[in-house]
Coordinates of C-alpha atoms in Angstrom, one line a residue:
M1088 CA -0.1 0.0 0.0
N1089 CA 1.5 3.4 -1.0
F1090 CA 1.1 6.7 0.5
D1091 CA -1.3 8.0 -2.0
D1092 CA -3.7 5.1 -1.4
I1093 CA -3.5 5.8 2.3
K1094 CA -4.3 9.5 1.9
K1095 CA -7.4 8.8 -0.5
T1096 CA -8.7 6.5 2.2
E1097 CA -11.8 7.8 3.9
L1098 CA -10.9 6.1 7.1
C1099 CA -7.6 8.0 7.4
S1100 CA -8.0 10.8 9.7
Q1101 CA -6.1 14.1 9.8
I1102 CA -3.6 12.9 12.4
Q1103 CA -2.8 10.0 10.3
Y1104 CA -2.2 12.1 7.3
R1105 CA 0.2 14.2 9.3
L1106 CA 2.1 11.4 10.5
I1107 CA 2.3 9.9 7.2
E1108 CA 3.7 13.2 6.0
E1109 CA 6.3 13.2 8.5
L1110 CA 7.3 9.7 8.1
R1111 CA 7.7 10.6 4.3
E1112 CA 9.9 13.6 4.9
S1113 CA 11.9 11.5 7.4
V1114 CA 12.5 8.9 5.0
T1115 CA 13.5 11.6 2.4
K1116 CA 16.0 13.2 4.9
F1117 CA 17.4 9.7 5.6
R1118 CA 17.9 9.0 2.0
V1119 CA 19.5 12.5 1.4
I1120 CA 21.8 11.8 4.3
F1121 CA 22.3 8.2 3.4
D1122 CA 23.4 9.1 -0.3
S1123 CA 25.5 12.2 0.9
A1124 CA 27.7 10.5 3.3
Q1125 CA 31.5 10.2 2.4
D1126 CA 31.7 6.7 3.5
A1127 CA 30.1 3.8 2.0
I1128 CA 26.9 2.8 3.9
V1129 CA 25.8 -0.9 3.4
I1130 CA 22.6 -2.2 5.2
I1131 CA 22.5 -6.1 5.6
N1132 CA 19.7 -8.2 6.7
D1133 CA 19.5 -11.1 8.9
K1134 CA 20.2 -13.3 6.1
G1135 CA 23.6 -11.7 5.3
K1136 CA 22.3 -10.2 2.3
I1137 CA 22.5 -6.5 1.0
S1138 CA 19.4 -4.3 1.4
Q1139 CA 20.6 -0.9 1.1
W1140 CA 23.8 0.5 -1.0
N1141 CA 24.6 4.3 -1.0
R1142 CA 26.4 6.3 -3.6
A1143 CA 29.6 6.5 -1.9
A1144 CA 29.6 2.4 -2.0
E1145 CA 29.1 2.8 -5.4
R1146 CA 32.1 5.1 -5.9
I1147 CA 34.4 3.1 -3.7
F1148 CA 33.6 -0.4 -5.1
G1149 CA 32.4 0.5 -8.6
F1150 CA 29.0 -1.6 -8.3
A1151 CA 25.7 0.1 -8.9
S1152 CA 23.1 -0.2 -6.4
E1153 CA 20.9 -2.5 -8.6
D1154 CA 23.9 -4.9 -9.1
V1155 CA 24.3 -5.7 -5.2
I1156 CA 20.8 -5.6 -3.7
G1157 CA 20.1 -9.0 -2.5
K1158 CA 23.8 -10.4 -2.8
K1159 CA 26.1 -11.4 0.1
L1160 CA 28.7 -8.6 0.9
H1161 CA 31.8 -10.6 1.1
T1162 CA 31.1 -12.6 -2.2
L1163 CA 31.4 -9.0 -3.8
I1164 CA 34.2 -7.2 -2.0
I1165 CA 36.2 -9.6 0.2
P1166 CA 39.0 -11.5 -1.8
R1167 CA 38.5 -15.4 -1.2
K1168 CA 41.8 -15.6 0.7
Y1169 CA 40.1 -13.5 3.4
Y1170 CA 36.7 -15.3 3.5
R1171 CA 37.3 -17.4 6.5
E1172 CA 38.8 -14.4 8.4
F1173 CA 35.7 -12.5 7.5
E1174 CA 33.4 -14.8 8.6
K1175 CA 34.9 -15.3 11.9
E1176 CA 34.9 -11.3 12.4
F1177 CA 31.1 -11.3 11.2
N1178 CA 30.0 -14.0 13.6
Q1179 CA 32.0 -12.4 16.4
F1180 CA 30.1 -9.3 15.5
K1181 CA 26.7 -10.7 15.6
I1182 CA 27.4 -12.2 19.2
T1183 CA 28.7 -9.0 20.4
A1184 CA 25.8 -7.0 18.7
Q1185 CA 23.2 -9.1 20.4
A1186 CA 24.8 -8.6 23.7
N1187 CA 24.8 -4.8 23.2
V1188 CA 28.5 -4.7 23.2
T1189 CA 30.3 -1.9 21.1
N1190 CA 32.2 -3.2 18.1
H1191 CA 35.5 -1.6 17.1
P1192 CA 36.5 -0.8 13.6
V1193 CA 37.9 -3.7 11.7
E1194 CA 40.5 -3.5 8.8
F1195 CA 40.2 -5.7 5.8
M1196 CA 41.4 -6.0 2.3
A1197 CA 38.6 -5.3 -0.3
L1198 CA 38.1 -5.6 -4.0
N1199 CA 36.6 -3.0 -6.4
K1200 CA 34.6 -3.9 -9.4
V1201 CA 37.7 -4.4 -11.7
G1202 CA 39.3 -6.8 -9.2
A1203 CA 42.0 -4.4 -7.7
E1204 CA 42.5 -4.9 -4.0
F1205 CA 42.7 -2.0 -1.5
P1206 CA 42.4 -1.4 2.2
I1207 CA 39.1 -0.6 4.0
E1208 CA 38.0 0.1 7.6
V1209 CA 34.7 -1.3 8.6
S1210 CA 32.6 0.0 11.5
I1211 CA 29.5 -2.3 12.1
S1212 CA 26.3 -1.4 14.2
S1213 CA 23.2 -3.4 14.5
T1214 CA 19.5 -2.8 14.9
Q1215 CA 16.5 -4.9 15.3
I1216 CA 13.4 -3.9 13.2
K1217 CA 10.2 -5.7 13.4
D1218 CA 10.9 -8.3 10.7
G1219 CA 14.5 -9.2 12.2
W1220 CA 18.0 -7.9 12.7
Y1221 CA 19.8 -5.7 10.4
S1222 CA 23.5 -4.6 10.4
I1223 CA 24.7 -1.3 9.2
W1224 CA 28.1 -1.5 7.8
I1225 CA 30.1 1.9 7.5
I1226 CA 32.8 1.3 5.1
R1227 CA 35.7 3.8 4.6
D1228 CA 38.6 3.5 2.0
I1229 CA 41.8 3.9 3.9
S1230 CA 44.2 3.7 0.9
G1231 CA 45.6 7.2 1.5
R1232 CA 46.0 6.7 5.2
K1233 CA 47.8 3.4 4.6
Q1234 CA 50.1 5.1 2.2
A1235 CA 50.8 7.8 4.8
E1236 CA 51.3 5.1 7.6
E1237 CA 53.6 3.4 5.1
R1238 CA 55.6 6.6 4.5
L1239 CA 55.7 7.3 8.2
K1240 CA 56.9 3.9 9.0
E1241 CA 59.8 4.2 6.4
S1242 CA 60.6 7.6 7.6
E1243 CA 60.6 6.3 11.2
Q1244 CA 62.8 3.5 10.0
K1245 CA 65.2 5.9 8.3
F1246 CA 65.4 8.0 11.3
K1247 CA 66.1 5.0 13.5
T1248 CA 68.8 3.9 11.3
I1249 CA 70.3 7.1 11.2
F1250 CA 69.8 7.5 14.8
D1251 CA 71.3 4.2 15.9
N1252 CA 74.2 4.6 13.6
A1253 CA 75.3 8.0 14.4
M1254 CA 79.0 8.4 15.3
D1255 CA 78.0 10.7 18.2
G1256 CA 75.9 9.9 21.2
L1257 CA 72.3 11.0 21.1
L1258 CA 69.9 11.7 23.7
L1259 CA 66.1 12.9 23.8
A1260 CA 65.0 14.4 27.0
D1261 CA 61.7 15.2 27.9
C1262 CA 61.8 19.3 28.7
Q1263 CA 59.2 18.9 31.6
N1264 CA 60.3 16.0 33.7
K1265 CA 63.9 15.9 32.5
M1266 CA 63.6 12.1 31.8
F1267 CA 65.1 10.6 28.7
Y1268 CA 62.8 9.5 26.1
M1269 CA 65.2 7.5 23.9
G1270 CA 68.9 7.1 23.2
N1271 CA 70.9 5.7 20.4
K1272 CA 73.3 2.7 20.5
K1273 CA 76.4 5.1 20.7
I1274 CA 75.1 6.9 23.9
C1275 CA 74.4 3.6 25.3
Q1276 CA 78.0 2.4 24.8
M1277 CA 79.3 5.8 26.4
L1278 CA 77.0 5.5 29.3
G1279 CA 77.0 1.8 29.9
Y1280 CA 73.1 1.5 29.8
S1281 CA 70.8 -0.6 27.6
E1282 CA 68.4 1.3 25.5
E1283 CA 65.6 0.3 27.9
E1284 CA 67.6 1.5 30.9
I1285 CA 68.2 4.8 29.2
K1286 CA 64.4 5.4 29.3
A1287 CA 64.4 5.1 33.0
I1288 CA 67.1 7.6 33.8
G1289 CA 67.0 11.4 33.6
V1290 CA 69.5 14.3 33.1
M1291 CA 70.3 14.4 36.7
D1292 CA 71.5 10.9 36.7
I1293 CA 74.4 11.3 34.2
H1294 CA 76.2 14.3 35.8
P1295 CA 78.3 14.2 38.9
E1296 CA 76.6 15.8 42.2
R1297 CA 78.7 18.8 42.4
Y1298 CA 78.0 19.8 38.9
L1299 CA 74.1 19.4 39.0
P1300 CA 73.4 23.2 39.7
Y1301 CA 75.4 24.1 36.6
V1302 CA 73.6 21.3 34.5
I1303 CA 70.2 22.5 35.6
E1304 CA 70.8 26.0 34.7
Q1305 CA 72.3 25.2 31.3
F1306 CA 69.4 22.7 30.7
E1307 CA 66.8 25.5 31.3
K1308 CA 68.7 27.9 28.9
Q1309 CA 69.0 25.4 26.1
T1310 CA 65.2 24.7 26.1
K1311 CA 64.8 28.5 25.3
K1312 CA 67.4 28.7 22.6
E1313 CA 67.8 27.1 19.1
F1314 CA 71.3 25.8 19.7
T1315 CA 73.8 25.5 22.4
L1316 CA 77.2 24.1 22.6
A1317 CA 78.7 23.0 26.2
K1318 CA 82.3 22.2 26.1
D1319 CA 84.2 19.6 28.3
I1320 CA 81.2 18.7 30.4
P1321 CA 81.8 15.9 32.9
V1322 CA 79.4 13.0 32.3
K1323 CA 78.7 10.0 34.6
R1324 CA 78.6 6.4 33.4
K1325 CA 76.4 3.6 34.9
D1326 CA 79.5 2.2 36.9
G1327 CA 80.2 5.8 38.4
S1328 CA 83.2 6.6 36.2
V1329 CA 83.3 10.1 34.7
F1330 CA 84.4 11.1 31.1
Y1331 CA 84.2 14.4 29.3
A1332 CA 81.9 15.2 26.4
D1333 CA 81.2 18.4 24.2
I1334 CA 77.4 18.6 24.1
N1335 CA 75.3 20.2 21.3
S1336 CA 71.8 20.6 22.5
F1337 CA 68.6 22.1 20.6
P1338 CA 65.0 21.8 21.3
V1339 CA 62.8 19.6 19.1
T1340 CA 58.9 19.3 18.9
L1341 CA 57.5 15.6 18.5
D1342 CA 53.9 15.1 18.5
G1343 CA 53.2 18.5 19.9
K1344 CA 55.6 18.0 22.9
M1345 CA 59.0 19.6 23.4
Y1346 CA 62.0 17.7 23.8
L1347 CA 65.6 18.5 24.2
L1348 CA 68.1 16.6 21.8
G1349 CA 71.7 16.3 23.1
V1350 CA 74.6 15.3 20.8
F1351 CA 77.4 13.9 22.9
R1352 CA 81.1 13.8 21.7
D1353 CA 83.5 12.1 24.1
V1354 CA 86.5 14.3 24.3
S1355 CA 88.3 12.5 27.0
E1356 CA 91.2 11.7 24.8
R1357 CA 91.3 15.3 23.4
R1358 CA 91.6 16.4 27.2
Q1359 CA 94.4 14.0 27.8
L1360 CA 96.4 15.1 24.7
E1361 CA 95.7 18.7 25.5
E1362 CA 96.9 18.1 29.1
M1363 CA 100.0 16.3 27.8
L1364 CA 100.5 19.2 25.4
I1365 CA 100.5 21.7 28.3
M1366 CA 103.0 19.6 30.2
L1367 CA 105.1 19.3 27.1
N1368 CA 104.8 23.2 26.2
E1369 CA 105.9 24.0 29.9
S1370 CA 108.7 21.6 29.6
L1371 CA 109.7 23.0 26.3
E1372 CA 109.3 26.6 27.9
Q1373 CA 111.9 25.6 30.6
R1374 CA 114.3 23.9 28.1
V1375 CA 114.1 26.9 26.0
A1376 CA 114.8 29.1 29.0
E1377 CA 117.6 27.0 30.0
R1378 CA 119.1 27.0 26.7
T1379 CA 118.6 30.8 25.7
S1380 CA 121.9 31.8 27.2
D1381 CA 123.5 28.7 25.5
L1382 CA 122.2 29.7 22.0
K1383 CA 123.3 33.3 22.6
K1384 CA 126.6 32.1 23.2
A1385 CA 126.5 29.6 20.5
N1386 CA 125.4 32.5 18.1
I1387 CA 128.2 34.6 19.2
Q1388 CA 130.5 31.7 18.5
L1389 CA 128.9 31.2 15.2
E1390 CA 129.3 34.6 14.2
Q1391 CA 133.0 34.6 15.0
A1392 CA 133.5 31.3 13.1
Y1393 CA 131.7 32.9 10.1
K1394 CA 134.2 35.8 10.2
E1395 CA 137.0 33.6 10.4
L1396 CA 135.5 31.4 7.7
K1397 CA 135.2 34.6 5.5
S1398 CA 138.7 35.5 6.2
K1399 CA 140.1 32.0 5.6
Q1400 CA 138.2 32.1 2.3
R1401 CA 139.9 35.2 1.3
Q1402 CA 143.0 33.9 2.3
L1403 CA 142.4 30.6 0.1
I1404 CA 141.5 32.7 -2.8
Q1405 CA 144.5 34.7 -2.5
A1406 CA 146.5 31.5 -1.9
E1407 CA 145.2 30.0 -5.1
K1408 CA 146.1 33.2 -6.9
M1409 CA 149.6 33.1 -5.8
A1410 CA 149.8 29.3 -6.2
T1411 CA 148.9 30.0 -10.1
L1412 CA 151.4 32.8 -10.1
G1413 CA 154.1 30.5 -8.4
Q1414 CA 153.3 27.7 -11.0
L1415 CA 153.9 30.4 -13.9
A1416 CA 157.1 31.9 -12.0
A1417 CA 159.4 29.5 -13.8
S1418 CA 158.0 30.2 -17.4
I1419 CA 157.7 33.9 -16.5
A1420 CA 161.1 33.8 -15.5
H1421 CA 162.2 32.2 -18.6
E1422 CA 160.2 35.0 -20.8
I1423 CA 162.0 37.7 -18.7
N1424 CA 165.3 35.8 -18.9
N1425 CA 165.1 35.8 -22.9
P1426 CA 165.2 39.6 -23.4
L1427 CA 167.3 40.1 -20.4
S1428 CA 170.0 37.7 -21.9
F1429 CA 170.3 39.6 -25.2
V1430 CA 170.1 43.0 -23.4
Y1431 CA 172.9 41.8 -21.1
N1432 CA 174.9 40.6 -24.3
N1433 CA 174.3 43.6 -26.3
C1434 CA 175.5 45.8 -23.1
D1435 CA 178.6 43.7 -23.2
T1436 CA 179.1 44.4 -26.8
L1437 CA 178.4 48.1 -26.3
N1438 CA 181.1 48.1 -23.6
K1439 CA 183.8 46.7 -26.0
Y1440 CA 182.5 49.2 -28.9
S1441 CA 182.9 51.9 -26.4
E1442 CA 186.5 51.0 -25.7
R1443 CA 187.2 51.1 -29.5
L1444 CA 185.5 54.5 -29.8
G1445 CA 187.4 55.7 -26.8
K1446 CA 190.6 54.8 -28.5
F1447 CA 189.8 56.4 -31.5
L1448 CA 188.6 59.6 -29.8
K1449 CA 191.9 59.5 -27.9
K1450 CA 193.9 59.4 -31.1
F1451 CA 192.0 62.6 -32.2
E1452 CA 193.0 64.0 -28.7
D1453 CA 196.6 63.2 -29.3
G1454 CA 196.6 64.8 -32.8
K1455 CA 195.4 68.0 -31.5
P1456 CA 198.8 69.8 -31.2
I1457 CA 199.6 68.6 -34.9
F1458 CA 196.4 70.5 -36.1
E1459 CA 197.3 73.5 -34.1
R1460 CA 201.2 73.8 -35.0
G1461 CA 202.1 70.9 -37.3
K1462 CA 203.6 71.0 -40.8
P1463 CA 201.5 69.3 -43.7
A1464 CA 203.8 66.2 -44.0
Q1465 CA 203.0 65.8 -40.1
M1466 CA 199.4 66.3 -40.8
M1467 CA 199.3 63.8 -43.6
S1468 CA 201.2 61.1 -41.7
F1469 CA 198.5 61.8 -38.8
F1470 CA 195.5 61.3 -41.0
Q1471 CA 197.3 58.1 -42.2
E1472 CA 197.4 56.9 -38.8
V1473 CA 193.9 57.7 -38.1
R1474 CA 192.6 55.8 -41.4
D1475 CA 194.6 52.7 -40.2
L1476 CA 193.2 52.9 -36.5
R1477 CA 189.6 53.4 -38.3
K1478 CA 190.2 50.1 -40.2
E1479 CA 191.7 48.3 -37.1
I1480 CA 188.7 49.1 -34.9
K1481 CA 186.3 48.8 -37.8
L1482 CA 184.6 51.9 -37.1
D1483 CA 182.0 51.7 -39.9
V1484 CA 180.6 48.2 -38.8
L1485 CA 180.7 49.4 -35.1
L1486 CA 178.5 52.4 -35.9
D1487 CA 175.9 50.3 -37.9
D1488 CA 175.9 47.6 -35.0
F1489 CA 175.4 50.4 -32.4
V1490 CA 172.1 51.3 -33.9
E1491 CA 170.6 47.8 -34.1
I1492 CA 172.0 47.0 -30.5
I1493 CA 170.2 50.0 -29.2
K1494 CA 166.8 48.9 -30.9
E1495 CA 167.1 45.2 -29.7
A1496 CA 167.9 46.4 -26.1
T1497 CA 164.8 48.6 -26.2
I1498 CA 162.4 45.8 -27.4
G1499 CA 163.8 43.5 -24.8
V1500 CA 163.2 46.3 -21.9
K1501 CA 159.7 46.8 -23.1
R1502 CA 159.0 43.1 -23.2
I1503 CA 160.3 42.9 -19.6
K1504 CA 158.3 46.0 -18.7
S1505 CA 155.0 44.3 -20.0
I1506 CA 155.4 41.2 -18.0
V1507 CA 156.1 43.1 -14.9
D1508 CA 153.1 45.4 -15.3
N1509 CA 150.8 42.4 -16.0
L1510 CA 152.2 40.8 -12.9
L1511 CA 151.6 43.8 -10.8
F1512 CA 148.0 44.0 -12.3
S1513 CA 147.3 40.4 -11.3
S1514 CA 148.8 40.5 -7.8
R1515 CA 147.5 43.9 -6.4
I1516 CA 144.0 44.0 -4.7
E1517 CA 141.1 45.1 -6.5
G1518 CA 139.0 48.0 -5.4
A1519 CA 135.2 47.5 -4.4
T1520 CA 133.9 49.5 -7.3
P1521 CA 133.6 47.8 -10.7
V1522 CA 135.1 49.6 -13.8
Y1523 CA 134.5 49.4 -17.4
A1524 CA 136.6 46.9 -19.3
N1525 CA 136.9 44.9 -22.5
L1526 CA 137.2 41.2 -22.2
N1527 CA 139.5 41.1 -25.3
N1528 CA 142.0 43.4 -23.6
I1529 CA 141.8 41.5 -20.1
I1530 CA 142.4 38.1 -22.0
D1531 CA 145.6 39.7 -24.0
D1532 CA 147.0 41.0 -20.8
I1533 CA 146.7 37.5 -19.2
L1534 CA 148.1 35.7 -22.2
V1535 CA 151.4 37.8 -21.8
L1536 CA 151.8 36.1 -18.4
V1537 CA 150.7 32.6 -19.3
L1538 CA 152.5 32.5 -22.7
G1539 CA 155.7 31.0 -21.1
E1540 CA 153.4 28.2 -19.7
I1541 CA 151.5 27.6 -22.9
K1542 CA 153.7 28.4 -26.1
Y1543 CA 155.6 25.1 -25.7
K1544 CA 152.3 23.0 -25.3
A1545 CA 149.9 24.5 -27.5
A1546 CA 149.1 27.1 -30.4
I1547 CA 146.9 29.7 -29.2
L1548 CA 144.2 30.8 -31.9
K1549 CA 142.2 33.7 -31.2
K1550 CA 138.9 34.7 -32.7
Y1551 CA 137.7 38.0 -31.0
G1552 CA 134.4 39.5 -31.5
D1553 CA 133.2 43.2 -31.6
I1554 CA 132.0 43.2 -28.0
P1555 CA 131.4 46.2 -25.8
E1556 CA 133.1 47.2 -22.6
I1557 CA 131.1 46.1 -19.6
K1558 CA 131.2 47.0 -15.8
C1559 CA 133.3 44.4 -14.2
Y1560 CA 136.2 43.7 -11.8
P1561 CA 138.9 43.3 -14.4
Q1562 CA 141.5 41.7 -12.2
Q1563 CA 139.2 38.9 -10.9
L1564 CA 138.0 38.2 -14.4
G1565 CA 141.6 37.9 -15.5
Q1566 CA 142.2 35.3 -12.7
V1567 CA 139.2 33.5 -14.2
F1568 CA 140.8 33.5 -17.7
M1569 CA 144.4 32.7 -16.2
N1570 CA 142.9 29.5 -14.5
L1571 CA 141.0 28.3 -17.6
L1572 CA 144.1 28.8 -19.9
V1573 CA 146.6 27.1 -17.6
N1574 CA 144.2 24.0 -17.0
A1575 CA 143.7 23.9 -20.7
A1576 CA 147.6 23.8 -21.1
H1577 CA 147.8 21.3 -18.3
A1578 CA 145.1 19.0 -20.0
I1579 CA 147.2 18.7 -23.4
K1580 CA 149.7 15.8 -23.9
G1581 CA 152.3 16.4 -26.4
R1582 CA 151.3 19.6 -28.2
G1583 CA 148.0 20.8 -29.1
K1584 CA 145.9 23.8 -29.6
I1585 CA 143.8 26.4 -27.7
Y1586 CA 141.1 28.3 -29.1
I1587 CA 139.9 31.7 -27.8
K1588 CA 136.7 33.1 -29.0
T1589 CA 134.6 35.9 -27.7
Y1590 CA 131.3 37.1 -28.8
Q1591 CA 127.9 38.8 -28.0
A1592 CA 124.9 36.6 -27.6
E1593 CA 121.6 38.5 -27.0
N1594 CA 122.3 40.7 -23.7
N1595 CA 125.4 38.8 -22.8
V1596 CA 129.2 38.9 -23.6
C1597 CA 130.6 35.3 -23.9
V1598 CA 134.0 33.9 -23.7
E1599 CA 134.9 30.3 -25.1
I1600 CA 138.1 28.5 -24.1
K1601 CA 138.5 25.2 -26.0
D1602 CA 141.4 22.9 -25.8
T1603 CA 142.4 19.6 -27.6
G1604 CA 143.3 17.8 -24.3
K1605 CA 142.3 14.6 -22.7
G1606 CA 138.8 15.8 -21.7
I1607 CA 136.8 15.3 -18.7
P1608 CA 134.8 12.3 -17.9
K1609 CA 130.8 13.2 -17.9
D1610 CA 130.4 11.9 -14.3
L1611 CA 132.8 14.5 -13.2
H1612 CA 131.2 17.6 -14.9
E1613 CA 129.2 18.3 -11.7
K1614 CA 132.3 18.1 -9.3
I1615 CA 134.9 20.1 -10.9
F1616 CA 133.6 23.3 -9.4
E1617 CA 133.6 21.8 -6.0
P1618 CA 136.4 23.1 -3.6
F1619 CA 139.6 21.1 -3.6
F1620 CA 138.5 18.7 -6.3
T1621 CA 141.0 18.2 -9.0
T1622 CA 142.1 15.9 -11.7
K1623 CA 145.7 16.7 -11.6
E1624 CA 148.4 14.6 -10.0
P1625 CA 149.4 15.5 -6.3
G1626 CA 151.5 18.7 -6.1
K1627 CA 150.2 20.0 -9.7
G1628 CA 147.1 21.9 -8.2
T1629 CA 145.0 22.8 -5.1
G1630 CA 141.7 22.1 -6.6
L1631 CA 140.6 25.6 -6.0
G1632 CA 141.1 27.1 -9.4
L1633 CA 137.6 26.3 -10.8
T1634 CA 136.0 27.0 -7.6
V1635 CA 137.4 30.6 -7.5
A1636 CA 136.5 31.1 -11.1
Y1637 CA 132.8 29.9 -10.3
D1638 CA 132.4 32.2 -7.4
I1639 CA 134.0 35.2 -9.4
I1640 CA 131.5 34.5 -12.3
Q1641 CA 128.6 34.2 -9.8
K1642 CA 129.7 37.5 -8.2
H1643 CA 129.2 39.1 -11.7
A1644 CA 125.7 37.4 -12.1
G1645 CA 127.1 35.2 -14.7
S1646 CA 127.4 31.6 -15.5
I1647 CA 130.2 29.0 -16.5
K1648 CA 129.5 26.0 -18.3
V1649 CA 131.7 23.0 -19.5
S1650 CA 131.2 20.7 -22.3
S1651 CA 133.8 17.9 -22.8
K1652 CA 134.4 14.4 -24.2
V1653 CA 137.1 12.2 -23.3
G1654 CA 139.9 12.2 -25.8
K1655 CA 138.6 15.1 -27.7
G1656 CA 139.0 18.0 -25.4
S1657 CA 136.9 20.5 -23.3
T1658 CA 135.2 23.8 -23.9
F1659 CA 134.5 26.1 -20.9
T1660 CA 132.0 28.9 -21.7
V1661 CA 131.8 32.2 -19.5
V1662 CA 128.6 34.1 -20.0
L1663 CA 128.5 37.6 -18.4
P1664 CA 125.4 40.0 -18.5
M1665 CA 125.8 43.5 -20.3
R1666 CA 123.8 45.2 -17.7
G1667 CA 126.9 47.5 -17.0
V1668 CA 127.6 48.2 -20.7
R1669 CA 129.3 51.7 -21.1
P1670 CA 127.1 53.9 -23.0
N1671 CA 128.1 55.2 -26.5
K1672 CA 129.7 58.4 -26.9
V1673 CA 127.9 61.1 -28.7
K1674 CA 129.7 62.3 -31.6
F1675 CA 129.4 65.9 -33.0

């Protein structure tokens, strides 16, 4: 019987009509609420079949209402593998529902129309209607919540992994009661507690009693700041022993509650090292203080030794110079002796010639009276005597020889003077200020001195370039070239050649001295400039010649190089910078 039939019935009273209208309005409101719900609402009769299916159920499961009415719910939405578990829960529900006991939500895996599984939460209530028991199923799709829970679980697992594997100890303390909420494995090792024991102690339990007022004060400060660092804080272990830690603390909020996270780093070893360092530093300061006076004395002695060393060095250089001159003494004496010998011989000849001339002049002196008072016959007789004496003393030859003897004597004296001048040039002490000089001239002056040492061993071949004058110490460079030339002569067995070449290369003036001697082995090239190193036989050299040469060239900011091959000879190249070139004169 429908509502229109009831309304038309004459037996229906006005009250009945009003009740029917209210009932229809209630049914309409129920239907609107039923279909507007966000969760699926399924009403099942006492036979376990679906009698009502709202729109949310259609959306969640994909089945239209006409497809499910009269069918059993679990055959539609529960996977077969969960049937037994579902029936067990459903039977338990019926028992508790009839006993008026509230059922808690139950989670199941459900199927939608296309067969895809997804999680649901089911809340079941029951009511008894005139024709039997009905159960009301409120079903919620919890896929989103489950995914969130999985992400949260994964995040918590990551946090737990990081938390437990941190290199530093981590403690989370409740800011209200100062008790620990949790701690990682590292802090458990540090303190000697298990993870469960950590949760039963608090901030007050891990610090020595005498340190607690400071700890409480710092704890209160730290809860009000974003980050604090407390250094060298004493921390008490479970067994009562104490270690020191640097503690970084900052507040964190978990589930709306304030906690303080402490990061503990054991610095006991660092403190021990610092204490040892302090002790070592004090000991070092004491030792430094004790040795300061000794160092001052040693410094004074070192300065004195340095002065003596410089003095010895100058003496060695001068000794080498004199030794070189000593080696040349015999040859220089021979060079001087040659011109001196013929000067001496010519002087003897001149002495004899002077006796003859004296005799001839005396003859004229004796004939003076004849010229004054003599007769022609006497004068003619005197002239005859003069002619005879002229022939006797060979006056014509004597006069011719006189000119040549004087010329030869002059040449010999000049040769001696040149040698003596060069000896004086090489032996005198040079001034501290460099002067302008031409290397060609310096080499020529040295050749005068060493010629006697070289000329019997080698022919000297010169190839001078057009080089400018440079600012230098001429006597010192003369010492260099003298050593190189004498060494070249000593390196030649029998008779050979010495080549001297000068030239300009870019901003340098270069001198090459090459010999055809025995050469220097390659492994000795780096040693020949070392002090006292020599390849000569004992007594033939001090081993300072090339050392002195090297130092002099270094003083001139130049370089000296050697190129040699055993059996072929050696070439020494001296390179001097042209920084001190004499400027060109202006011509008008």
